[in-house]
Each structure stands twice: as C-alpha cells, then as structure tokens.
mmCIF file of C-alpha atoms in Angstrom:
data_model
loop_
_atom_site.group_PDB
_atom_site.id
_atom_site.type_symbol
_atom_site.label_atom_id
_atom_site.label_comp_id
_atom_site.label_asym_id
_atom_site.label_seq_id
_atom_site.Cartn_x
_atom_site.Cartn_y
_atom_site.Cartn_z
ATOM 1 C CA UNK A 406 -211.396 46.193 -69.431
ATOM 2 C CA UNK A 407 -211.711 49.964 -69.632
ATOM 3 C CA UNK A 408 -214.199 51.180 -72.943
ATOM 4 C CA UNK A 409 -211.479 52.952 -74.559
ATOM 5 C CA UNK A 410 -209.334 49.538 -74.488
ATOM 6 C CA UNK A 411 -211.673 48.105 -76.316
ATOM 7 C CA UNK A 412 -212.231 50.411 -78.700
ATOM 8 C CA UNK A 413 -208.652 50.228 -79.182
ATOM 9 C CA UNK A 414 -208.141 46.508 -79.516
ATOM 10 C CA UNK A 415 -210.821 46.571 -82.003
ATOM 11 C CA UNK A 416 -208.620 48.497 -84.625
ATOM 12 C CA UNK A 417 -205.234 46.267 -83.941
ATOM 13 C CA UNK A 418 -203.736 44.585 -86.896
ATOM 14 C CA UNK A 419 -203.375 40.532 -85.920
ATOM 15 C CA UNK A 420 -200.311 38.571 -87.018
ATOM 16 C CA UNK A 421 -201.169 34.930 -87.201
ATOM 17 C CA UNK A 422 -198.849 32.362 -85.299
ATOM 18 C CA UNK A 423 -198.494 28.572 -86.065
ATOM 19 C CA UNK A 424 -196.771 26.604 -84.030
ATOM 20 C CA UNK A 425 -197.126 23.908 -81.117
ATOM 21 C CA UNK A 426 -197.893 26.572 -79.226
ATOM 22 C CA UNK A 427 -198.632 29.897 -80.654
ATOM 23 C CA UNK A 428 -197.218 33.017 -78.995
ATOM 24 C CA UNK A 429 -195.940 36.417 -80.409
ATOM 25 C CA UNK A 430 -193.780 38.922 -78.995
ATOM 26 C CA UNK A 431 -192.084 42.424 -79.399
ATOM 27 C CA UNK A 432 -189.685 44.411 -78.042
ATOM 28 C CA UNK A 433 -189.984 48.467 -77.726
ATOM 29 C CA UNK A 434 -187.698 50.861 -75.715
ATOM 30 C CA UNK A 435 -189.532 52.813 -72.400
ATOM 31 C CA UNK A 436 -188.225 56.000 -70.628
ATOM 32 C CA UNK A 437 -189.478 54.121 -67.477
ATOM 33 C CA UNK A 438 -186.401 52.717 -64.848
ATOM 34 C CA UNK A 439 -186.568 49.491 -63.775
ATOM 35 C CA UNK A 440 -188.383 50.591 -59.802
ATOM 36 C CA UNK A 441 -191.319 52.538 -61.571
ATOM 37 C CA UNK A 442 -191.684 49.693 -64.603
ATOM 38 C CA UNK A 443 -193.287 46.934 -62.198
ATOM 39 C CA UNK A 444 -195.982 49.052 -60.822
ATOM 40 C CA UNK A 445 -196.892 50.837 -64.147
ATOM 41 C CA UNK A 446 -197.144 47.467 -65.746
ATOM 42 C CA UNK A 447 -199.133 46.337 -62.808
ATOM 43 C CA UNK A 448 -201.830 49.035 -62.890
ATOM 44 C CA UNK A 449 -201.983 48.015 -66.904
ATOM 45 C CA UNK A 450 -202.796 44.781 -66.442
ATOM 46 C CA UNK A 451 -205.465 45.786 -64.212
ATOM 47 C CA UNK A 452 -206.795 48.020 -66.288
ATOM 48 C CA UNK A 453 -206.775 45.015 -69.188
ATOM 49 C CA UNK A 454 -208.580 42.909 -66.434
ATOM 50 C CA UNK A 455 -206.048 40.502 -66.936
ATOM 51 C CA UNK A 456 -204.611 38.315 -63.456
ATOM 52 C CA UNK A 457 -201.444 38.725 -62.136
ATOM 53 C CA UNK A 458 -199.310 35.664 -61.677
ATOM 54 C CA UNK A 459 -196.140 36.777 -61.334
ATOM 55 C CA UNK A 460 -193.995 39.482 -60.776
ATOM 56 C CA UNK A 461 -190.127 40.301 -59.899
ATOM 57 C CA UNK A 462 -187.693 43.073 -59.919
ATOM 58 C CA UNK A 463 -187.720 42.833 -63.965
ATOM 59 C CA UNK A 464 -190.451 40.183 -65.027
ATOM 60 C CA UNK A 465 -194.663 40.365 -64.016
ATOM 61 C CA UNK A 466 -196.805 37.856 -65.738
ATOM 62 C CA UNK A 467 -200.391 37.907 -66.227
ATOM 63 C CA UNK A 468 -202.912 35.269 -67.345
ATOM 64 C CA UNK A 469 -206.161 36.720 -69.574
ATOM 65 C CA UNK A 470 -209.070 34.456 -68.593
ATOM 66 C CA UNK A 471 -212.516 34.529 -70.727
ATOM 67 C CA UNK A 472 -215.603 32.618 -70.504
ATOM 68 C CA UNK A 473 -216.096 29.572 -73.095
ATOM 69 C CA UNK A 474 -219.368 27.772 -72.877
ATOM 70 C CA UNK A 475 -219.937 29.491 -69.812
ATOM 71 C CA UNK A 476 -216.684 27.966 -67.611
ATOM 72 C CA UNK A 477 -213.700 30.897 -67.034
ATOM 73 C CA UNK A 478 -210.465 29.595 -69.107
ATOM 74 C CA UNK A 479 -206.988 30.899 -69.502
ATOM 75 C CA UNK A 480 -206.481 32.218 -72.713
ATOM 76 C CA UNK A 481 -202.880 33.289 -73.110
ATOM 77 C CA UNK A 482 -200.200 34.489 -70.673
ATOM 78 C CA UNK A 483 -198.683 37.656 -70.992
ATOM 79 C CA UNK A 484 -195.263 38.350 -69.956
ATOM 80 C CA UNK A 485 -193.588 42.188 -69.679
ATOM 81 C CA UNK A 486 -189.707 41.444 -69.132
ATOM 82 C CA UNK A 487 -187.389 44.632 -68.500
ATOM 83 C CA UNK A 488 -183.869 45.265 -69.143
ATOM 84 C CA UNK A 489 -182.120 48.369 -69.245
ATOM 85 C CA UNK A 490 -184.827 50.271 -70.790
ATOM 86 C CA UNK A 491 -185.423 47.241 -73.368
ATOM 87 C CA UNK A 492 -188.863 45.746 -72.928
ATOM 88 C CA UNK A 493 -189.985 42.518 -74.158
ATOM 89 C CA UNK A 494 -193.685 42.126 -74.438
ATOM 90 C CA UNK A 495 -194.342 37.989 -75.065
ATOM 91 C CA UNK A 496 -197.683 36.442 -75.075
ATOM 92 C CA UNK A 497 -198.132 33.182 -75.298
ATOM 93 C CA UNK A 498 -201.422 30.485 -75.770
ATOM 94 C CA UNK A 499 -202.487 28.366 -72.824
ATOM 95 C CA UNK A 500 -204.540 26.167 -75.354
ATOM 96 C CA UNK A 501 -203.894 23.236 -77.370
ATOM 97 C CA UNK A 502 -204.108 25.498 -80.395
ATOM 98 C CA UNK A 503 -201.715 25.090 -82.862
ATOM 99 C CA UNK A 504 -202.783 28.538 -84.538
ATOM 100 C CA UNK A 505 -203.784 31.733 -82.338
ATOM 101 C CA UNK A 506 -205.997 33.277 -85.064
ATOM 102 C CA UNK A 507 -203.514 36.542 -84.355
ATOM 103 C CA UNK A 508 -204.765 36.745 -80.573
ATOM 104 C CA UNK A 509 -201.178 36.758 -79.364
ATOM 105 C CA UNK A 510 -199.884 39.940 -81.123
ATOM 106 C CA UNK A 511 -203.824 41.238 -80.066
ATOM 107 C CA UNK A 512 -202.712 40.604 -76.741
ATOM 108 C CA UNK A 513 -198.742 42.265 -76.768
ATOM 109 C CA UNK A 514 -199.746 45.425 -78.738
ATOM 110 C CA UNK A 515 -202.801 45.993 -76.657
ATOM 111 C CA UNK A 516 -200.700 45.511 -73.277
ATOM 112 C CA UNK A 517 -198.076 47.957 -75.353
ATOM 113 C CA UNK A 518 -200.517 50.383 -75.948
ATOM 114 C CA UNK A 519 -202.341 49.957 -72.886
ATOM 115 C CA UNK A 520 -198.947 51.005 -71.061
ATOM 116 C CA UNK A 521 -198.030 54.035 -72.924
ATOM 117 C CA UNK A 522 -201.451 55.592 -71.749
ATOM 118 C CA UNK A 523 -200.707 54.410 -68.178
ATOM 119 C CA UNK A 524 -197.168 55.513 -68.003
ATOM 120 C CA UNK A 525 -198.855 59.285 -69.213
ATOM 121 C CA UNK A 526 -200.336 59.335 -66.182
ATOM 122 C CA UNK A 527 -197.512 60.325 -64.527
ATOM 123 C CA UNK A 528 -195.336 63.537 -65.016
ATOM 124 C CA UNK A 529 -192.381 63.697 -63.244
ATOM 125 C CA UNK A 530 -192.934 64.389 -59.755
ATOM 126 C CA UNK A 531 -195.687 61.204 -59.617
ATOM 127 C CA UNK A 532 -193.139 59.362 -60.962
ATOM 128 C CA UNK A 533 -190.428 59.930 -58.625
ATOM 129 C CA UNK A 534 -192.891 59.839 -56.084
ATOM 130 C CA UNK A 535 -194.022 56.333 -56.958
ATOM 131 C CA UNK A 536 -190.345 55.292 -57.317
ATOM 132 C CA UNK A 537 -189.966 56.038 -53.593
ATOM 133 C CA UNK A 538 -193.133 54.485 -52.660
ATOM 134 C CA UNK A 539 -192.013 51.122 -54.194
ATOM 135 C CA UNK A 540 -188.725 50.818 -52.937
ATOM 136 C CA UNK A 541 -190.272 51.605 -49.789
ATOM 137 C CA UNK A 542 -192.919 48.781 -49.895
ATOM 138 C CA UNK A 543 -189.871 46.301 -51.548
ATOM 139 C CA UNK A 544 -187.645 47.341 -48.654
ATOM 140 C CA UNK A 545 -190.734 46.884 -45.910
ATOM 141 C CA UNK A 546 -189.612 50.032 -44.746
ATOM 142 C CA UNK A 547 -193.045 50.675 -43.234
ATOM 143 C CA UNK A 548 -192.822 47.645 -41.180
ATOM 144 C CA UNK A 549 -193.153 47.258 -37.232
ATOM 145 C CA UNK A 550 -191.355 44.150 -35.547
ATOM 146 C CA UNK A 551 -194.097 43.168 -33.206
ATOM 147 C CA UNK A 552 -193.379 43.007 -29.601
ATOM 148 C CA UNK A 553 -194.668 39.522 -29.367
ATOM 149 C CA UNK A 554 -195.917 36.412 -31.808
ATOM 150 C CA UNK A 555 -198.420 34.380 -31.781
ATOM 151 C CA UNK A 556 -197.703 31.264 -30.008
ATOM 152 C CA UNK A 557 -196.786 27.786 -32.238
ATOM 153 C CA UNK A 558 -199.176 25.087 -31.665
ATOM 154 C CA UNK A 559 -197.852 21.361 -30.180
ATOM 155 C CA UNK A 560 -196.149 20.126 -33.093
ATOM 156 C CA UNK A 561 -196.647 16.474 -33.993
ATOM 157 C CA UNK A 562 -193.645 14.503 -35.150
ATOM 158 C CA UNK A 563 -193.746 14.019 -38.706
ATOM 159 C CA UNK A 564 -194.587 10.086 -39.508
ATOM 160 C CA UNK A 565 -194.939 8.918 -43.399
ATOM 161 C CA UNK A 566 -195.947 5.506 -42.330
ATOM 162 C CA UNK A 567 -199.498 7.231 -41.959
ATOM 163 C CA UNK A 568 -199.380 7.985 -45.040
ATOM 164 C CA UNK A 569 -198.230 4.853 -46.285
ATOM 165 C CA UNK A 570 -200.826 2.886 -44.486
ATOM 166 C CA UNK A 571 -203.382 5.030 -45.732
ATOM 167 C CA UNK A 572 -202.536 5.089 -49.493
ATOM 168 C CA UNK A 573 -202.621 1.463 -49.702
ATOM 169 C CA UNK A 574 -206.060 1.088 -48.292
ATOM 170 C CA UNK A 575 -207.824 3.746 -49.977
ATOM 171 C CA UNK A 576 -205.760 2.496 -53.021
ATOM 172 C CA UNK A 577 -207.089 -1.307 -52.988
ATOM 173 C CA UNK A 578 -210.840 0.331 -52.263
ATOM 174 C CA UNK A 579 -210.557 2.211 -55.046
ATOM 175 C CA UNK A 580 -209.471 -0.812 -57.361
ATOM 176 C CA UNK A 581 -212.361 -2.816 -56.219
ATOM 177 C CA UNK A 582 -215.101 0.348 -56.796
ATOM 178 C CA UNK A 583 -213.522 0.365 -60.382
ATOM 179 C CA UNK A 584 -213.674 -3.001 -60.876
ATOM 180 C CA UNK A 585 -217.411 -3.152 -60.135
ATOM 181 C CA UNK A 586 -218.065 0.028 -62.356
ATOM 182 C CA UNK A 587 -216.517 -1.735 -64.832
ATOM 183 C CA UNK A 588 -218.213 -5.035 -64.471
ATOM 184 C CA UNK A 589 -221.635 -4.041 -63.274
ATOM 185 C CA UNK A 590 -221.872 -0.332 -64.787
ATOM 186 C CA UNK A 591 -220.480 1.964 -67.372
ATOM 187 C CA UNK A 592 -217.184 3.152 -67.489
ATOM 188 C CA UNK A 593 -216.372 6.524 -68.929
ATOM 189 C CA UNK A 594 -213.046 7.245 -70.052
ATOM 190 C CA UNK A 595 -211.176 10.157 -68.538
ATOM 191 C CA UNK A 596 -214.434 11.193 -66.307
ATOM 192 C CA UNK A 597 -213.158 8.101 -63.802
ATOM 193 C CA UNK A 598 -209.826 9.072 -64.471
ATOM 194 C CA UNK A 599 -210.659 12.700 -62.721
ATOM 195 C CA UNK A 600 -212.686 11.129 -60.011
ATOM 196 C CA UNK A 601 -209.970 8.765 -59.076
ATOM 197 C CA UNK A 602 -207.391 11.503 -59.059
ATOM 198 C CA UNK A 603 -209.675 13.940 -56.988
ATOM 199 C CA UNK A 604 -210.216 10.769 -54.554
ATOM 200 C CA UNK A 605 -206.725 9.956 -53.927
ATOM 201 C CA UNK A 606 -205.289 13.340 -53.253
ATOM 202 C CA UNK A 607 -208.398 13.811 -50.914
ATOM 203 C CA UNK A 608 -207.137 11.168 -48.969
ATOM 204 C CA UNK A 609 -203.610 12.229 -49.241
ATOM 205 C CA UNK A 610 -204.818 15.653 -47.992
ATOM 206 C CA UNK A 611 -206.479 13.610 -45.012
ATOM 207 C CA UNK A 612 -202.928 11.654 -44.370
ATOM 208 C CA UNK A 613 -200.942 14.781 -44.514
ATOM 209 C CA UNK A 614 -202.831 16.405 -41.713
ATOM 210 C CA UNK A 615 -202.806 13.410 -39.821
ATOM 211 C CA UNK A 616 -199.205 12.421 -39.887
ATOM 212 C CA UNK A 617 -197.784 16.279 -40.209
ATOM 213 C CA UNK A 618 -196.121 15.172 -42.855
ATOM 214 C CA UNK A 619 -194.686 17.003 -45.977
ATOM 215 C CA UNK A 620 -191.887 15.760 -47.828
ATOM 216 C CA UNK A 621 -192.841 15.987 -51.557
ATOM 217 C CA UNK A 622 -190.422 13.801 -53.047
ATOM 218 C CA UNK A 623 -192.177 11.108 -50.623
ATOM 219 C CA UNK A 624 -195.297 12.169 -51.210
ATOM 220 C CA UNK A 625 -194.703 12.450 -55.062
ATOM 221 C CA UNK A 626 -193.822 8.765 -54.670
ATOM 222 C CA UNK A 627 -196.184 7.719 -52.578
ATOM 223 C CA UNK A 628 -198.687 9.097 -54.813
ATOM 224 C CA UNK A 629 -197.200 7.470 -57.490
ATOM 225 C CA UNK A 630 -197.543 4.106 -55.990
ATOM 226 C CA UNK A 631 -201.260 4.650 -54.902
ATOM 227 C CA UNK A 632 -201.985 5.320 -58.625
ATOM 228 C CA UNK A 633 -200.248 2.197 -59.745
ATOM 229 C CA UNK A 634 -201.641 -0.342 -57.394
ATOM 230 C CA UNK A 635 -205.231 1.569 -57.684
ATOM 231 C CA UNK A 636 -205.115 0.279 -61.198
ATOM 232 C CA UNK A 637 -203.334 -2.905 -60.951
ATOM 233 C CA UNK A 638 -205.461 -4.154 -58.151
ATOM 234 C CA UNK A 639 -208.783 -3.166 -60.743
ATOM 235 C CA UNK A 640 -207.667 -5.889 -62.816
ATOM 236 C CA UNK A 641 -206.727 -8.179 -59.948
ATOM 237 C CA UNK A 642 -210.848 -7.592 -58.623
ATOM 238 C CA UNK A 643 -211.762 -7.766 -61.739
ATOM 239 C CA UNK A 644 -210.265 -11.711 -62.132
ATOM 240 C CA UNK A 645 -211.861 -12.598 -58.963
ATOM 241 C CA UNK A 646 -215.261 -11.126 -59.800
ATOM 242 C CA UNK A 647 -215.480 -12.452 -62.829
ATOM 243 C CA UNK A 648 -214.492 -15.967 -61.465
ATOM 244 C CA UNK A 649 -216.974 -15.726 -58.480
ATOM 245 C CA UNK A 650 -220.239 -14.734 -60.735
ATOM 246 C CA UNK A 651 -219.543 -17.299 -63.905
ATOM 247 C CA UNK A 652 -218.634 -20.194 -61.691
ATOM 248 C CA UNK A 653 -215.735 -20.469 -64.154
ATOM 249 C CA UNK A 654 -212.966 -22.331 -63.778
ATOM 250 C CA UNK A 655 -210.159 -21.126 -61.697
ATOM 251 C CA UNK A 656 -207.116 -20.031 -63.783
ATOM 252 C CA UNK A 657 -203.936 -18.214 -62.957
ATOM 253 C CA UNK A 658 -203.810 -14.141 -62.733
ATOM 254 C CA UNK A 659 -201.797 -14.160 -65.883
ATOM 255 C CA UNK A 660 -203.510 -15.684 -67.788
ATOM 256 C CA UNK A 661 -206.289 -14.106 -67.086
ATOM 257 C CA UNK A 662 -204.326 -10.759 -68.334
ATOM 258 C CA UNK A 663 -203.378 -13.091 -71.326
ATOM 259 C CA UNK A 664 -207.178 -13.577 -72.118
ATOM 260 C CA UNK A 665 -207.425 -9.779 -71.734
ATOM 261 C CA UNK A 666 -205.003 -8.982 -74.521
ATOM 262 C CA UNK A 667 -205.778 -11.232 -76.616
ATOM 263 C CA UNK A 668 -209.418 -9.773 -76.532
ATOM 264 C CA UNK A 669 -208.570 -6.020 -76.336
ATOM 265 C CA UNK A 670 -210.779 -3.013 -75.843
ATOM 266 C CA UNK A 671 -214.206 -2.691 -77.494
ATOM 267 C CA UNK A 672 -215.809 0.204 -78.179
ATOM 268 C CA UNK A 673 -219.402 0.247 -78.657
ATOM 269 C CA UNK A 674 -219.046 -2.587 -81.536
ATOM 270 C CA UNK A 675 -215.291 -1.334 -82.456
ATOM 271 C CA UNK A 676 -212.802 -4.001 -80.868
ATOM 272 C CA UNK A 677 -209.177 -1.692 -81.068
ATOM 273 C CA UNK A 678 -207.497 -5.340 -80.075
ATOM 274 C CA UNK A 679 -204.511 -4.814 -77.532
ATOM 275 C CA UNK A 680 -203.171 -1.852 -78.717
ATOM 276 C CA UNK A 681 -206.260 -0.101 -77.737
ATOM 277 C CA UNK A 682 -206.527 -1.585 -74.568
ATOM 278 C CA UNK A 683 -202.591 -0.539 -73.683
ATOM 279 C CA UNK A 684 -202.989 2.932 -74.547
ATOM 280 C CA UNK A 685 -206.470 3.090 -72.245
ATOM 281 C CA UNK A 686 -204.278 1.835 -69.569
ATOM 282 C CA UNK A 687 -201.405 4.825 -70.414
ATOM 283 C CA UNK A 688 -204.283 7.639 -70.633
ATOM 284 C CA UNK A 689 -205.919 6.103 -67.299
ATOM 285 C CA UNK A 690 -202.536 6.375 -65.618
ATOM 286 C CA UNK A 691 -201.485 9.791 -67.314
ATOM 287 C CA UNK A 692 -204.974 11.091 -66.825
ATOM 288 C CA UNK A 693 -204.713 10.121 -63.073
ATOM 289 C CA UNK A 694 -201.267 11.363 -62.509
ATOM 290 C CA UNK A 695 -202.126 14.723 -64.017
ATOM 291 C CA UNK A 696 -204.836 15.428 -61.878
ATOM 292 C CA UNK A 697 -203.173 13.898 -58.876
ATOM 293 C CA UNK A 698 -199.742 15.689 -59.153
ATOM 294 C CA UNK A 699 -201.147 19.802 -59.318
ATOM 295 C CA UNK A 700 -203.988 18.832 -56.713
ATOM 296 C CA UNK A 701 -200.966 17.273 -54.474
ATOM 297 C CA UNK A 702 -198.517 20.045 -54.929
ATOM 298 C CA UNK A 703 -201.246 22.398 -53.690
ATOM 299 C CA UNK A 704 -202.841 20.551 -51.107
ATOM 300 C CA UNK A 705 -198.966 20.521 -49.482
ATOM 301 C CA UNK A 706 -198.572 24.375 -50.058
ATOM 302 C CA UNK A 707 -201.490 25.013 -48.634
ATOM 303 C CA UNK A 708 -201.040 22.702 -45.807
ATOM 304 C CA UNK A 709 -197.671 24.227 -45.145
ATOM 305 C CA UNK A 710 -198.683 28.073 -45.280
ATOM 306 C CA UNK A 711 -202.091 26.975 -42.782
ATOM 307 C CA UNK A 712 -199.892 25.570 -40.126
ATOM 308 C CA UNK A 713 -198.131 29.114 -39.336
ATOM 309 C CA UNK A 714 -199.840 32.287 -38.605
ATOM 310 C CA UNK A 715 -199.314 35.273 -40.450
ATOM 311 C CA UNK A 716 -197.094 37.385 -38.300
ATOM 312 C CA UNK A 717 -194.898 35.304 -37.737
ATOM 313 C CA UNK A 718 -194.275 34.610 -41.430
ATOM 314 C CA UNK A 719 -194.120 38.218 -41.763
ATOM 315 C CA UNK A 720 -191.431 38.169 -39.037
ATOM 316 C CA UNK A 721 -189.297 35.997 -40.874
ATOM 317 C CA UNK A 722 -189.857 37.342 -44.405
ATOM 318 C CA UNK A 723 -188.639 40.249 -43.150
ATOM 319 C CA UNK A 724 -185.582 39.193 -41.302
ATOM 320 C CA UNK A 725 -184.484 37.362 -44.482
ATOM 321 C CA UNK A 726 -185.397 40.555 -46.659
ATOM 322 C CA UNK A 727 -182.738 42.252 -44.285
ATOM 323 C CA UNK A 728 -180.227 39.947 -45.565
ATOM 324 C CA UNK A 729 -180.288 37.648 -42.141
ATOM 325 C CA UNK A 730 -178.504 34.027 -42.397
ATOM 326 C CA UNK A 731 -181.417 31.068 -41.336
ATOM 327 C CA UNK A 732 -179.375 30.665 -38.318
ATOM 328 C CA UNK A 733 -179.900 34.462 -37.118
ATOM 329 C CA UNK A 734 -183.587 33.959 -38.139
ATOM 330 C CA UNK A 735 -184.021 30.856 -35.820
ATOM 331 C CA UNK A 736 -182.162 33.051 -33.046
ATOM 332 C CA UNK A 737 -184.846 35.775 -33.618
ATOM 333 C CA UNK A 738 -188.106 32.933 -33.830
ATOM 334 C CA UNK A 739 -186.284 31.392 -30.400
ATOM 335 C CA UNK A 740 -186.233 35.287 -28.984
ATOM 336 C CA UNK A 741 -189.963 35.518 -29.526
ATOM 337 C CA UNK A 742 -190.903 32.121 -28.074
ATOM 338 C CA UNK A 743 -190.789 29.680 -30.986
ATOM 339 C CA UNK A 744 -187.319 28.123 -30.396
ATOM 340 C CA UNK A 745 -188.601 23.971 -31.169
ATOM 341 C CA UNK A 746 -186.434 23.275 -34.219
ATOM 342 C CA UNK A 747 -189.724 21.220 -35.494
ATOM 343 C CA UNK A 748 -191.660 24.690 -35.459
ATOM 344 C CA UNK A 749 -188.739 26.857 -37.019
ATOM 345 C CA UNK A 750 -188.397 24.567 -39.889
ATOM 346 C CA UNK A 751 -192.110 24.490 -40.411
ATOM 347 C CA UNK A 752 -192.097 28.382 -40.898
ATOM 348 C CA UNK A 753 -189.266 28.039 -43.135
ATOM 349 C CA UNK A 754 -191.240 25.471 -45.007
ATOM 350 C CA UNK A 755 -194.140 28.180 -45.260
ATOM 351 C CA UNK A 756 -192.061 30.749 -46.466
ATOM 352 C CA UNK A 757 -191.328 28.012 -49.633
ATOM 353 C CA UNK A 758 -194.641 27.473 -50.020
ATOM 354 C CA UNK A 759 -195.455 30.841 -50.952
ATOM 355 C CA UNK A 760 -192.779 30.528 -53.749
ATOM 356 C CA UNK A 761 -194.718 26.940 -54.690
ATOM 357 C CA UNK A 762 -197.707 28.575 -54.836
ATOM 358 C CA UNK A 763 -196.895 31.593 -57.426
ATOM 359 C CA UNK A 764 -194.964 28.800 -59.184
ATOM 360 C CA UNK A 765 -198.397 26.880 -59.249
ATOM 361 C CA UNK A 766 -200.130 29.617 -60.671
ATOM 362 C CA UNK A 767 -197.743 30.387 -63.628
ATOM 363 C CA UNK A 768 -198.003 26.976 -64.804
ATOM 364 C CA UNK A 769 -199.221 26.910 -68.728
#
C-alpha cells in the first residue's frame, strides 16, 4: 500500500459491526460514468494492494489478504458496485468473527478515499481517453483472427466407469489406512480429515485425466460416495482387525457398531458417550467434504482450461463477444480445422471454466 494510504487509514474513524458476519458499507455519488468507473477502481485497489477477484461492467471485487502467524489470510472482501452515478462501497469479513473491531468501515472509507485521489488523476482529456481505451479492450477491438489454430489433440471418449472403478479402490484403501491409524496409532481430529480429502481428490484428479471425463454433477456424486464408503468401510476394518488380533469371538457387524455406541468416544480420560462419537462422525464427513468439494471444483476447471490452447479459446471468446450463436462458433472452430464435436464442446467447456474459476475465487 502506498505511504500516504497509510498515513491516511491511520486517522479513519472505525464503526464497530456485530453480526454473524460483520461487514459495513456506504454509498457516495461519483462524477465518474460507468466505462471509466471499472478501471479507476481497478488502479485503487492496486494501489491498496488488495487482489482482484472480480470484476463486471458495474461490480469489481477485491479480497485484502494479511499475514497471521506468518500464513497469508483473507481478511475481508471489498466490493465497489455502480449504478447511475450511485456507488456502493460494501466490505465484508472472511473470518468467523462475529465483531470486525471497525475493520470493515476501515476498509470502505479507505477504498472511498483511496478513489477520490485516483479519479484526480485524471482531467478531462485522460479521462475520455481512458474511456476509449476500455471500450476498446471490452470490445477486443485490437484483436487479429489468426490465420490458423493450433491443432486439437486425439480426443479420448469420455468414460466415468474409470472413475468409478477408481474411487472405490482408493476409497476401501483409504478405510483400511484409517482403520490401522486408529487401532495401531493416533488419530487426530480434523488433521486426517484434510489428508483424506487431499487424497481422494488426488486420485480423482488422476481418474479425470485418465477417463477425459468431466461431468460435475457425476463427479460431485461420485465424490460423495468415495467419502461415504471411505468412512464406512473404516469401521468395517476396524471389526475385522479387532477380531483378528483379540482372538475374540466372532459377532455380527452390527453389533459390533452396537458395542461402539454404547461405548462412545473418549477423549484423553473424557468418555462424550454416543453423542460424541456421532458428531465426530458428522465433522469427519463435513470436514472431508469441505476439503474435497473446492479441491474438486478446481481440479475440473483446471483440467478443462489445460486441455485447449490459448488461441483457440481466444478465437471463440471472441466470436461469442461478437454476439455469434454456438452453432456459428462451431462453423468457425470446423473452418479452422477443429470440426470433432468432442473437441468443440471441450472448448466450450473451457470457456465455462474460466467463469468457474473467478467464481472459485470470490468464494467467502
């Protein structure tokens, strides 16, 4: 952040906020039209080292990140919506603070402030200036349709059984490693959790390439199931290793879970009874799921936008940009030598995953 920012934020008035989740926001008029707005703000939140997650023809978002115990964190994310002159400065905390300690009004009168001195910049003739060079660069006026594309690679049928195959058997692995960490070692809550997550969506990243295949709500399903039978198939190994070392004798499954109930979870020398042991079974699944769902949704989007060069999602950006139907896009793709349906829909896919991928980034 620029010194005189600083010095500035320094003498800013905070108004607390209480609430599930704190935020603060104002609204203020601005000369600025709705073309020049987006790159003004941008250049402010640059200044205010602050990312940039988002931005439209009305709306750019920005996250502030700052280093706790050494790790980079979000903070708060700030949001600069424009209408008709009317701008709405909102920032919001990406904690699990119930009170901001005034950071969020900090944050939207800084940005305020921050905007004012960037939008005096400008006199009039920089403005209009930038006003063209936007609605150039939003129109890709400066754009050349290349003669020729890069060639698509052989495309591989999609398959999901690969997938399928391959979820179940890393799945019942993973049950049995947990089941002998549980028996034979030490078992730390929410650390396994994270492992287990980062383990299965490895392998899921592993199937996807494999099989070609990216259908989320399958794959949201499938990941689902992998989660579920990691754990159930724990307590199945768990029975059976238990049996084999004590030489007990053999009883039923379910009554084996019966037996676990009935003794619960311990804690050091703290027995929580069942209830305890249910809701270590929700956070292990939640936990899990968590993990597994935003490391799944990127490891598709990024699968997706690696399969298909850059100029030829360029190409089609543009087309569509131009106001062209898919159909006249395909009939462009065929013209410069991808015509396989399987290929076309796998840049159209791409272009989506861009979209997925901001999306990703703007979640609180």
């Amino acid at each position: 952040m620029e010194e005189k920012l600083k010095i500035y934020e320094k003498t800013i008035k905070r108004i607390h906020s209480f609430n599930w989740t704190p935020k603060y926001k104002e609204e203020v008029r601005t000369s600025l039209n709705k073309t020049v707005f987006i790159p003004i703000a941008e250049k402010t939140f640059q200044k205010l080292d602050w990312d940039i997650v988002f931005k439209d023809e009305n709306k750019i978002e920005a996250k502030r990140r700052e280093k706790i115990f050494g790790v980079d964190k979000w903070t708060e994310i700030i949001t600069a919506n424009y209408n008709f002159g009317n701008l709405e400065v909102k920032s919001e905390s990406l904690g699990n603070e119930m009170w901001d300690n005034g950071r969020n009004s900090k944050r939207v009168k800084l940005f305020i402030h921050a905007l004012k001195e960037t939008e005096n910049e400008y006199d009039r003739n920089a403005l209009n200036e930038l006003e063209k060079e936007t609605e150039e660069k939003n129109n890709w006026d400066d754009y050349v349709i290349p003669e020729t594309l890069p060639k698509p690679k052989e495309s591989k049928k999609p398959s999901f059984l690969i997938p399928i195959i391959g979820g179940i058997i890393i799945s019942l692995i993973l049950g049995f490693v947990i089941a002998e960490v549980s028996i034979h070692g030490i078992y730390f809550i929410g650390l396994f959790e994270f492992v287990v997550g980062l383990v299965i969506t490895f392998a899921l990243k592993k199937l996807i390439k494999s099989s070609n295949f990216t259908d989320f709500k399958k794959l949201h399903s499938l990941l689902i199931a992998m989660i579920i039978i990691t754990y159930l198939s724990n307590q199945y190994f768990q029975y059976e290793i238990i049996l084999s070392e004590n030489n007990y004798d053999r009883i039923g499954f379910f009554e084996f879970m019966k037996i676990r109930f009935s003794e619960g979870l311990t804690i050091k020398t703290l027995n929580t009874g069942w209830i305890g042991l249910v809701i270590s079974w929700i956070l292990q699944l939640g936990l899990t799921y968590a993990i597994g769902y935003l490391r799944l949704v990127s490891t598709i989007t990024s699968y997706q936008l690696e399969r298909i060069p850059t100029e030829v999602l360029d190409f089609s950006y543009y087309h569509f940009l131009k106001g062209k139907s898919e159909n006249e896009v395909r009939i462009e793709l065929t013209n410069k030598g991808w015509s396989e349906v399987e290929n076309q829909n796998e840049v159209f896919e791409a272009i989506q995953a861009i979209y997925g991928q901001i999306e990703l980034g703007r979640i609180k």
